[in-house]
Amino acid sequence: MATGHLDEDAAQLAALGYTSEFRREMGLWGNISLGFTYLSPVVGVYTLFAVSLATGGPPMLWAFLIVGIGQFMVALVFGEVVSQYPVAGGVYPWARRLWGRRWAWMTGWVYMFALFTSIAGIAYGAGPYLSALFGLKPTVNTMIFTGLVLLLVVTLINFGGTKVVSTMAMVGFTAELAGAVVVGGWLLIMHRHQHLSVFIHSMGAGGSGSYFPAFAAAGLIAIFQYYGFEACGDVAEEVPNPGTRIPKAMRMTIYIGGVAATFVCFALIMAVPDLSDVIAGKDTDPVTNLLHSAFGPVYRVVLAVVMISFLSCLLSLQAAASRLVYSYSRDQMIMGHRVLHRFWQSRHVPPYALLLAGVVPAIIISGSKVSENAVAKIIAFAAIGIYMGFQMVVLAALRARFKGWQPSGKFRLGKWGWPVNIGALTWGILGMLTMAWPWDRTSQKWYDAFLVLLSAVVVVGAGLFYMVTAKPYQHSDRAAGDAIPAKEKVSA
């Protein structure tokens, strides 16, 4: 049966115009673990907990529910697309088949830089916990140094190949889920200081005006949390029976990751001794302080589990980024494609794509001194870039439906396809507007307040300039826009 599935997978890929060099060594739970560790409840919550709590107060927890519903609709759309087009690289090949070469090129460009920035944000955000684990002072230079060290470690691990990445993702998944349950449960049972009523009171966050801007800005913690499920599709050529398993893995990532993240954030809020100190800016590192006081002698053990979460998250992010770069360059769509699509046959990994996914984030980390609160800015741009890449696929899917596309993979939404697709696009646009708008400009210079939006404009503008002048999308003759029936393309 396994051999039959592999033959069927190879035949489907061949029909799409590709012969894979990867090994299909990642099972369902390995694929779920990859998405879960990329989404990483511990990393997402711990990285932005202090900023979001100070900005929006305890009600910021409700953002997890709102964002979770929106991103679940996106995951359903992605499930239909990847089931029909299980090609390595995720959003780039999906956009290529749904719309065309130029749209796919820009989708890949935006998503690639967003992934690089996400890697940098996670590596940089691990600094305080790694510093506490080894007794270092968490200065900016220390965070840069520890971020670069983590990047080196995960790059070396990724060179081990699909089986190593899958195994490490499973280890990270198990450690993170167990850590979230144990740590959250212990805090709620033994160190609870707050009442449930705090979740309907801002406690002064946002000042005396409207609370909405504060809640929207604090919602970054949930917006940053709910992506990672697309990584399940980035490795589509490494999963047996991808048309069935990957859509399921995407949904499971949302279910498990969303519940775990909400539980972790809930437990932390309930256990903070003085919420007003965090909101007032007196306690700038509530997570580390809380873990130290709650776990005492085993504090470093807890930090070690947290670092496993950061490490596995970085591993999954870099694996996803390297597959995108490989897919992008395999179609000759990027400068340096002759080098970037080379494959290491003994390890079954694209080595130069992996190196690029380590070098560019290292440059971003090294330049993190240019902005106040660098980790929030890096993550905010990473999140809006990821959402832009997502919504370019969602929009392409909606356009293809209008032009007659009928999903033909093993996973189909049927009559729910239209409302889910429209809901996913509506949510995505609102999410991007929420991230881009500078809700609080009182204590920032104008260019710092608009840094996220300006960064997005620079990346998109540079991509458009390169696309128009160099026309890289013309270098590939592989199929594009074939989701739309031929008669529709002729009339168009």
PDB file of N, CA, C and O in Angstrom, residues 273-322:
ATOM      1  N   PRO A 273       1.664  38.577  39.206  1.00  0.00           N
ATOM      2  CA  PRO A 273       1.260  39.131  40.519  1.00  0.00           C
ATOM      3  C   PRO A 273       0.656  40.521  40.430  1.00  0.00           C
ATOM      4  O   PRO A 273      -0.329  40.814  41.101  1.00  0.00           O
ATOM      5  N   ASP A 274       1.250  41.380  39.604  1.00  0.00           N
ATOM      6  CA  ASP A 274       0.776  42.763  39.521  1.00  0.00           C
ATOM      7  C   ASP A 274       0.686  43.167  38.054  1.00  0.00           C
ATOM      8  O   ASP A 274       1.668  43.580  37.441  1.00  0.00           O
ATOM      9  N   LEU A 275      -0.494  43.052  37.499  1.00  0.00           N
ATOM     10  CA  LEU A 275      -0.695  43.399  36.093  1.00  0.00           C
ATOM     11  C   LEU A 275      -0.458  44.874  35.826  1.00  0.00           C
ATOM     12  O   LEU A 275       0.004  45.261  34.741  1.00  0.00           O
ATOM     13  N   SER A 276      -0.764  45.708  36.802  1.00  0.00           N
ATOM     14  CA  SER A 276      -0.603  47.156  36.613  1.00  0.00           C
ATOM     15  C   SER A 276       0.862  47.528  36.410  1.00  0.00           C
ATOM     16  O   SER A 276       1.169  48.481  35.684  1.00  0.00           O
ATOM     17  N   ASP A 277       1.788  46.775  37.015  1.00  0.00           N
ATOM     18  CA  ASP A 277       3.213  47.048  36.806  1.00  0.00           C
ATOM     19  C   ASP A 277       3.626  46.771  35.369  1.00  0.00           C
ATOM     20  O   ASP A 277       4.458  47.496  34.795  1.00  0.00           O
ATOM     21  N   VAL A 278       3.073  45.719  34.775  1.00  0.00           N
ATOM     22  CA  VAL A 278       3.390  45.406  33.376  1.00  0.00           C
ATOM     23  C   VAL A 278       2.810  46.476  32.459  1.00  0.00           C
ATOM     24  O   VAL A 278       3.474  46.965  31.550  1.00  0.00           O
ATOM     25  N   ILE A 279       1.563  46.851  32.694  1.00  0.00           N
ATOM     26  CA  ILE A 279       0.905  47.847  31.858  1.00  0.00           C
ATOM     27  C   ILE A 279       1.585  49.209  31.982  1.00  0.00           C
ATOM     28  O   ILE A 279       1.702  49.960  31.009  1.00  0.00           O
ATOM     29  N   ALA A 280       2.078  49.518  33.179  1.00  0.00           N
ATOM     30  CA  ALA A 280       2.762  50.794  33.399  1.00  0.00           C
ATOM     31  C   ALA A 280       4.208  50.781  32.923  1.00  0.00           C
ATOM     32  O   ALA A 280       4.872  51.823  32.931  1.00  0.00           O
ATOM     33  N   GLY A 281       4.711  49.632  32.528  1.00  0.00           N
ATOM     34  CA  GLY A 281       6.084  49.539  32.050  1.00  0.00           C
ATOM     35  C   GLY A 281       7.118  49.329  33.133  1.00  0.00           C
ATOM     36  O   GLY A 281       8.321  49.348  32.857  1.00  0.00           O
ATOM     37  N   LYS A 282       6.678  49.072  34.368  1.00  0.00           N
ATOM     38  CA  LYS A 282       7.630  48.835  35.463  1.00  0.00           C
ATOM     39  C   LYS A 282       8.209  47.421  35.407  1.00  0.00           C
ATOM     40  O   LYS A 282       9.351  47.194  35.787  1.00  0.00           O
ATOM     41  N   ASP A 283       7.404  46.476  34.955  1.00  0.00           N
ATOM     42  CA  ASP A 283       7.860  45.091  34.793  1.00  0.00           C
ATOM     43  C   ASP A 283       7.923  44.811  33.301  1.00  0.00           C
ATOM     44  O   ASP A 283       6.923  44.527  32.651  1.00  0.00           O
ATOM     45  N   THR A 284       9.134  44.899  32.727  1.00  0.00           N
ATOM     46  CA  THR A 284       9.295  44.755  31.275  1.00  0.00           C
ATOM     47  C   THR A 284       9.546  43.320  30.833  1.00  0.00           C
ATOM     48  O   THR A 284       9.550  43.039  29.639  1.00  0.00           O
ATOM     49  N   ASP A 285       9.769  42.415  31.765  1.00  0.00           N
ATOM     50  CA  ASP A 285      10.021  41.017  31.414  1.00  0.00           C
ATOM     51  C   ASP A 285       9.224  40.102  32.347  1.00  0.00           C
ATOM     52  O   ASP A 285       9.786  39.325  33.123  1.00  0.00           O
ATOM     53  N   PRO A 286       7.899  40.168  32.265  1.00  0.00           N
ATOM     54  CA  PRO A 286       7.073  39.430  33.227  1.00  0.00           C
ATOM     55  C   PRO A 286       7.197  37.914  33.112  1.00  0.00           C
ATOM     56  O   PRO A 286       7.065  37.208  34.117  1.00  0.00           O
ATOM     57  N   VAL A 287       7.452  37.395  31.904  1.00  0.00           N
ATOM     58  CA  VAL A 287       7.516  35.941  31.732  1.00  0.00           C
ATOM     59  C   VAL A 287       8.710  35.358  32.473  1.00  0.00           C
ATOM     60  O   VAL A 287       8.576  34.409  33.261  1.00  0.00           O
ATOM     61  N   THR A 288       9.893  35.932  32.239  1.00  0.00           N
ATOM     62  CA  THR A 288      11.100  35.438  32.909  1.00  0.00           C
ATOM     63  C   THR A 288      10.988  35.571  34.423  1.00  0.00           C
ATOM     64  O   THR A 288      11.330  34.646  35.174  1.00  0.00           O
ATOM     65  N   ASN A 289      10.506  36.725  34.877  1.00  0.00           N
ATOM     66  CA  ASN A 289      10.348  36.944  36.320  1.00  0.00           C
ATOM     67  C   ASN A 289       9.359  35.950  36.926  1.00  0.00           C
ATOM     68  O   ASN A 289       9.583  35.416  38.028  1.00  0.00           O
ATOM     69  N   LEU A 290       8.273  35.691  36.196  1.00  0.00           N
ATOM     70  CA  LEU A 290       7.249  34.780  36.690  1.00  0.00           C
ATOM     71  C   LEU A 290       7.769  33.344  36.760  1.00  0.00           C
ATOM     72  O   LEU A 290       7.563  32.636  37.752  1.00  0.00           O
ATOM     73  N   LEU A 291       8.446  32.899  35.714  1.00  0.00           N
ATOM     74  CA  LEU A 291       8.986  31.540  35.695  1.00  0.00           C
ATOM     75  C   LEU A 291      10.020  31.352  36.801  1.00  0.00           C
ATOM     76  O   LEU A 291      10.080  30.298  37.447  1.00  0.00           O
ATOM     77  N   HIS A 292      10.822  32.387  37.041  1.00  0.00           N
ATOM     78  CA  HIS A 292      11.861  32.291  38.075  1.00  0.00           C
ATOM     79  C   HIS A 292      11.235  32.148  39.462  1.00  0.00           C
ATOM     80  O   HIS A 292      11.666  31.327  40.283  1.00  0.00           O
ATOM     81  N   SER A 293      10.198  32.943  39.721  1.00  0.00           N
ATOM     82  CA  SER A 293       9.577  32.895  41.049  1.00  0.00           C
ATOM     83  C   SER A 293       8.709  31.657  41.233  1.00  0.00           C
ATOM     84  O   SER A 293       8.596  31.121  42.344  1.00  0.00           O
ATOM     85  N   ALA A 294       8.110  31.162  40.146  1.00  0.00           N
ATOM     86  CA  ALA A 294       7.185  30.036  40.261  1.00  0.00           C
ATOM     87  C   ALA A 294       7.893  28.686  40.317  1.00  0.00           C
ATOM     88  O   ALA A 294       7.386  27.750  40.935  1.00  0.00           O
ATOM     89  N   PHE A 295       9.050  28.591  39.679  1.00  0.00           N
ATOM     90  CA  PHE A 295       9.692  27.278  39.567  1.00  0.00           C
ATOM     91  C   PHE A 295      10.997  27.157  40.342  1.00  0.00           C
ATOM     92  O   PHE A 295      11.516  26.057  40.472  1.00  0.00           O
ATOM     93  N   GLY A 296      11.510  28.265  40.851  1.00  0.00           N
ATOM     94  CA  GLY A 296      12.652  28.206  41.757  1.00  0.00           C
ATOM     95  C   GLY A 296      13.773  27.302  41.304  1.00  0.00           C
ATOM     96  O   GLY A 296      14.429  27.570  40.281  1.00  0.00           O
ATOM     97  N   PRO A 297      14.033  26.180  42.016  1.00  0.00           N
ATOM     98  CA  PRO A 297      15.167  25.302  41.701  1.00  0.00           C
ATOM     99  C   PRO A 297      15.127  24.698  40.290  1.00  0.00           C
ATOM    100  O   PRO A 297      16.171  24.393  39.721  1.00  0.00           O
ATOM    101  N   VAL A 298      13.936  24.485  39.735  1.00  0.00           N
ATOM    102  CA  VAL A 298      13.846  23.887  38.396  1.00  0.00           C
ATOM    103  C   VAL A 298      13.625  24.951  37.314  1.00  0.00           C
ATOM    104  O   VAL A 298      13.235  24.634  36.190  1.00  0.00           O
ATOM    105  N   TYR A 299      13.911  26.188  37.655  1.00  0.00           N
ATOM    106  CA  TYR A 299      13.728  27.309  36.725  1.00  0.00           C
ATOM    107  C   TYR A 299      14.492  27.077  35.426  1.00  0.00           C
ATOM    108  O   TYR A 299      13.967  27.286  34.325  1.00  0.00           O
ATOM    109  N   ARG A 300      15.750  26.633  35.544  1.00  0.00           N
ATOM    110  CA  ARG A 300      16.567  26.433  34.358  1.00  0.00           C
ATOM    111  C   ARG A 300      16.065  25.261  33.505  1.00  0.00           C
ATOM    112  O   ARG A 300      16.237  25.258  32.280  1.00  0.00           O
ATOM    113  N   VAL A 301      15.431  24.283  34.136  1.00  0.00           N
ATOM    114  CA  VAL A 301      14.844  23.183  33.375  1.00  0.00           C
ATOM    115  C   VAL A 301      13.703  23.710  32.506  1.00  0.00           C
ATOM    116  O   VAL A 301      13.568  23.343  31.330  1.00  0.00           O
ATOM    117  N   VAL A 302      12.889  24.580  33.089  1.00  0.00           N
ATOM    118  CA  VAL A 302      11.795  25.192  32.332  1.00  0.00           C
ATOM    119  C   VAL A 302      12.355  26.013  31.177  1.00  0.00           C
ATOM    120  O   VAL A 302      11.848  25.958  30.043  1.00  0.00           O
ATOM    121  N   LEU A 303      13.412  26.782  31.444  1.00  0.00           N
ATOM    122  CA  LEU A 303      14.037  27.574  30.381  1.00  0.00           C
ATOM    123  C   LEU A 303      14.597  26.683  29.279  1.00  0.00           C
ATOM    124  O   LEU A 303      14.544  27.032  28.093  1.00  0.00           O
ATOM    125  N   ALA A 304      15.125  25.535  29.666  1.00  0.00           N
ATOM    126  CA  ALA A 304      15.658  24.599  28.670  1.00  0.00           C
ATOM    127  C   ALA A 304      14.544  24.105  27.747  1.00  0.00           C
ATOM    128  O   ALA A 304      14.734  23.992  26.524  1.00  0.00           O
ATOM    129  N   VAL A 305      13.363  23.818  28.311  1.00  0.00           N
ATOM    130  CA  VAL A 305      12.215  23.411  27.492  1.00  0.00           C
ATOM    131  C   VAL A 305      11.798  24.554  26.568  1.00  0.00           C
ATOM    132  O   VAL A 305      11.472  24.334  25.398  1.00  0.00           O
ATOM    133  N   VAL A 306      11.802  25.774  27.102  1.00  0.00           N
ATOM    134  CA  VAL A 306      11.471  26.943  26.286  1.00  0.00           C
ATOM    135  C   VAL A 306      12.451  27.060  25.117  1.00  0.00           C
ATOM    136  O   VAL A 306      12.053  27.331  23.971  1.00  0.00           O
ATOM    137  N   MET A 307      13.729  26.829  25.372  1.00  0.00           N
ATOM    138  CA  MET A 307      14.728  26.930  24.312  1.00  0.00           C
ATOM    139  C   MET A 307      14.566  25.821  23.278  1.00  0.00           C
ATOM    140  O   MET A 307      14.843  26.037  22.090  1.00  0.00           O
ATOM    141  N   ILE A 308      14.114  24.639  23.694  1.00  0.00           N
ATOM    142  CA  ILE A 308      13.807  23.587  22.718  1.00  0.00           C
ATOM    143  C   ILE A 308      12.696  24.062  21.782  1.00  0.00           C
ATOM    144  O   ILE A 308      12.724  23.817  20.571  1.00  0.00           O
ATOM    145  N   SER A 309      11.719  24.773  22.348  1.00  0.00           N
ATOM    146  CA  SER A 309      10.622  25.317  21.541  1.00  0.00           C
ATOM    147  C   SER A 309      11.145  26.321  20.529  1.00  0.00           C
ATOM    148  O   SER A 309      10.769  26.291  19.344  1.00  0.00           O
ATOM    149  N   PHE A 310      12.010  27.228  20.957  1.00  0.00           N
ATOM    150  CA  PHE A 310      12.585  28.213  20.041  1.00  0.00           C
ATOM    151  C   PHE A 310      13.409  27.526  18.960  1.00  0.00           C
ATOM    152  O   PHE A 310      13.333  27.883  17.778  1.00  0.00           O
ATOM    153  N   LEU A 311      14.198  26.542  19.362  1.00  0.00           N
ATOM    154  CA  LEU A 311      15.069  25.851  18.417  1.00  0.00           C
ATOM    155  C   LEU A 311      14.258  25.095  17.362  1.00  0.00           C
ATOM    156  O   LEU A 311      14.542  25.176  16.158  1.00  0.00           O
ATOM    157  N   SER A 312      13.230  24.367  17.798  1.00  0.00           N
ATOM    158  CA  SER A 312      12.414  23.610  16.850  1.00  0.00           C
ATOM    159  C   SER A 312      11.607  24.540  15.953  1.00  0.00           C
ATOM    160  O   SER A 312      11.387  24.244  14.771  1.00  0.00           O
ATOM    161  N   CYS A 313      11.172  25.681  16.490  1.00  0.00           N
ATOM    162  CA  CYS A 313      10.460  26.670  15.679  1.00  0.00           C
ATOM    163  C   CYS A 313      11.366  27.211  14.580  1.00  0.00           C
ATOM    164  O   CYS A 313      10.975  27.291  13.407  1.00  0.00           O
ATOM    165  N   LEU A 314      12.597  27.576  14.943  1.00  0.00           N
ATOM    166  CA  LEU A 314      13.556  28.063  13.950  1.00  0.00           C
ATOM    167  C   LEU A 314      13.866  27.004  12.906  1.00  0.00           C
ATOM    168  O   LEU A 314      14.002  27.302  11.710  1.00  0.00           O
ATOM    169  N   LEU A 315      13.982  25.761  13.342  1.00  0.00           N
ATOM    170  CA  LEU A 315      14.272  24.659  12.436  1.00  0.00           C
ATOM    171  C   LEU A 315      13.179  24.521  11.380  1.00  0.00           C
ATOM    172  O   LEU A 315      13.466  24.397  10.175  1.00  0.00           O
ATOM    173  N   SER A 316      11.921  24.571  11.821  1.00  0.00           N
ATOM    174  CA  SER A 316      10.795  24.437  10.902  1.00  0.00           C
ATOM    175  C   SER A 316      10.689  25.640   9.972  1.00  0.00           C
ATOM    176  O   SER A 316      10.425  25.493   8.770  1.00  0.00           O
ATOM    177  N   LEU A 317      10.904  26.834  10.511  1.00  0.00           N
ATOM    178  CA  LEU A 317      10.871  28.046   9.690  1.00  0.00           C
ATOM    179  C   LEU A 317      11.917  27.990   8.587  1.00  0.00           C
ATOM    180  O   LEU A 317      11.641  28.287   7.422  1.00  0.00           O
ATOM    181  N   GLN A 318      13.145  27.631   8.969  1.00  0.00           N
ATOM    182  CA  GLN A 318      14.218  27.610   7.980  1.00  0.00           C
ATOM    183  C   GLN A 318      13.992  26.509   6.941  1.00  0.00           C
ATOM    184  O   GLN A 318      14.290  26.709   5.755  1.00  0.00           O
ATOM    185  N   ALA A 319      13.464  25.365   7.371  1.00  0.00           N
ATOM    186  CA  ALA A 319      13.153  24.296   6.420  1.00  0.00           C
ATOM    187  C   ALA A 319      12.128  24.779   5.398  1.00  0.00           C
ATOM    188  O   ALA A 319      12.273  24.547   4.192  1.00  0.00           O
ATOM    189  N   ALA A 320      11.082  25.472   5.880  1.00  0.00           N
ATOM    190  CA  ALA A 320      10.055  25.996   4.983  1.00  0.00           C
ATOM    191  C   ALA A 320      10.638  27.027   4.029  1.00  0.00           C
ATOM    192  O   ALA A 320      10.351  27.024   2.821  1.00  0.00           O
ATOM    193  N   ALA A 321      11.471  27.919   4.552  1.00  0.00           N
ATOM    194  CA  ALA A 321      12.073  28.966   3.716  1.00  0.00           C
ATOM    195  C   ALA A 321      12.968  28.364   2.643  1.00  0.00           C
ATOM    196  O   ALA A 321      12.957  28.802   1.483  1.00  0.00           O
ATOM    197  N   SER A 322      13.755  27.358   2.993  1.00  0.00           N
ATOM    198  CA  SER A 322      14.665  26.753   2.021  1.00  0.00           C
ATOM    199  C   SER A 322      13.892  26.040   0.921  1.00  0.00           C
ATOM    200  O   SER A 322      14.307  26.063  -0.249  1.00  0.00           O
TER     201      SER A 322
END
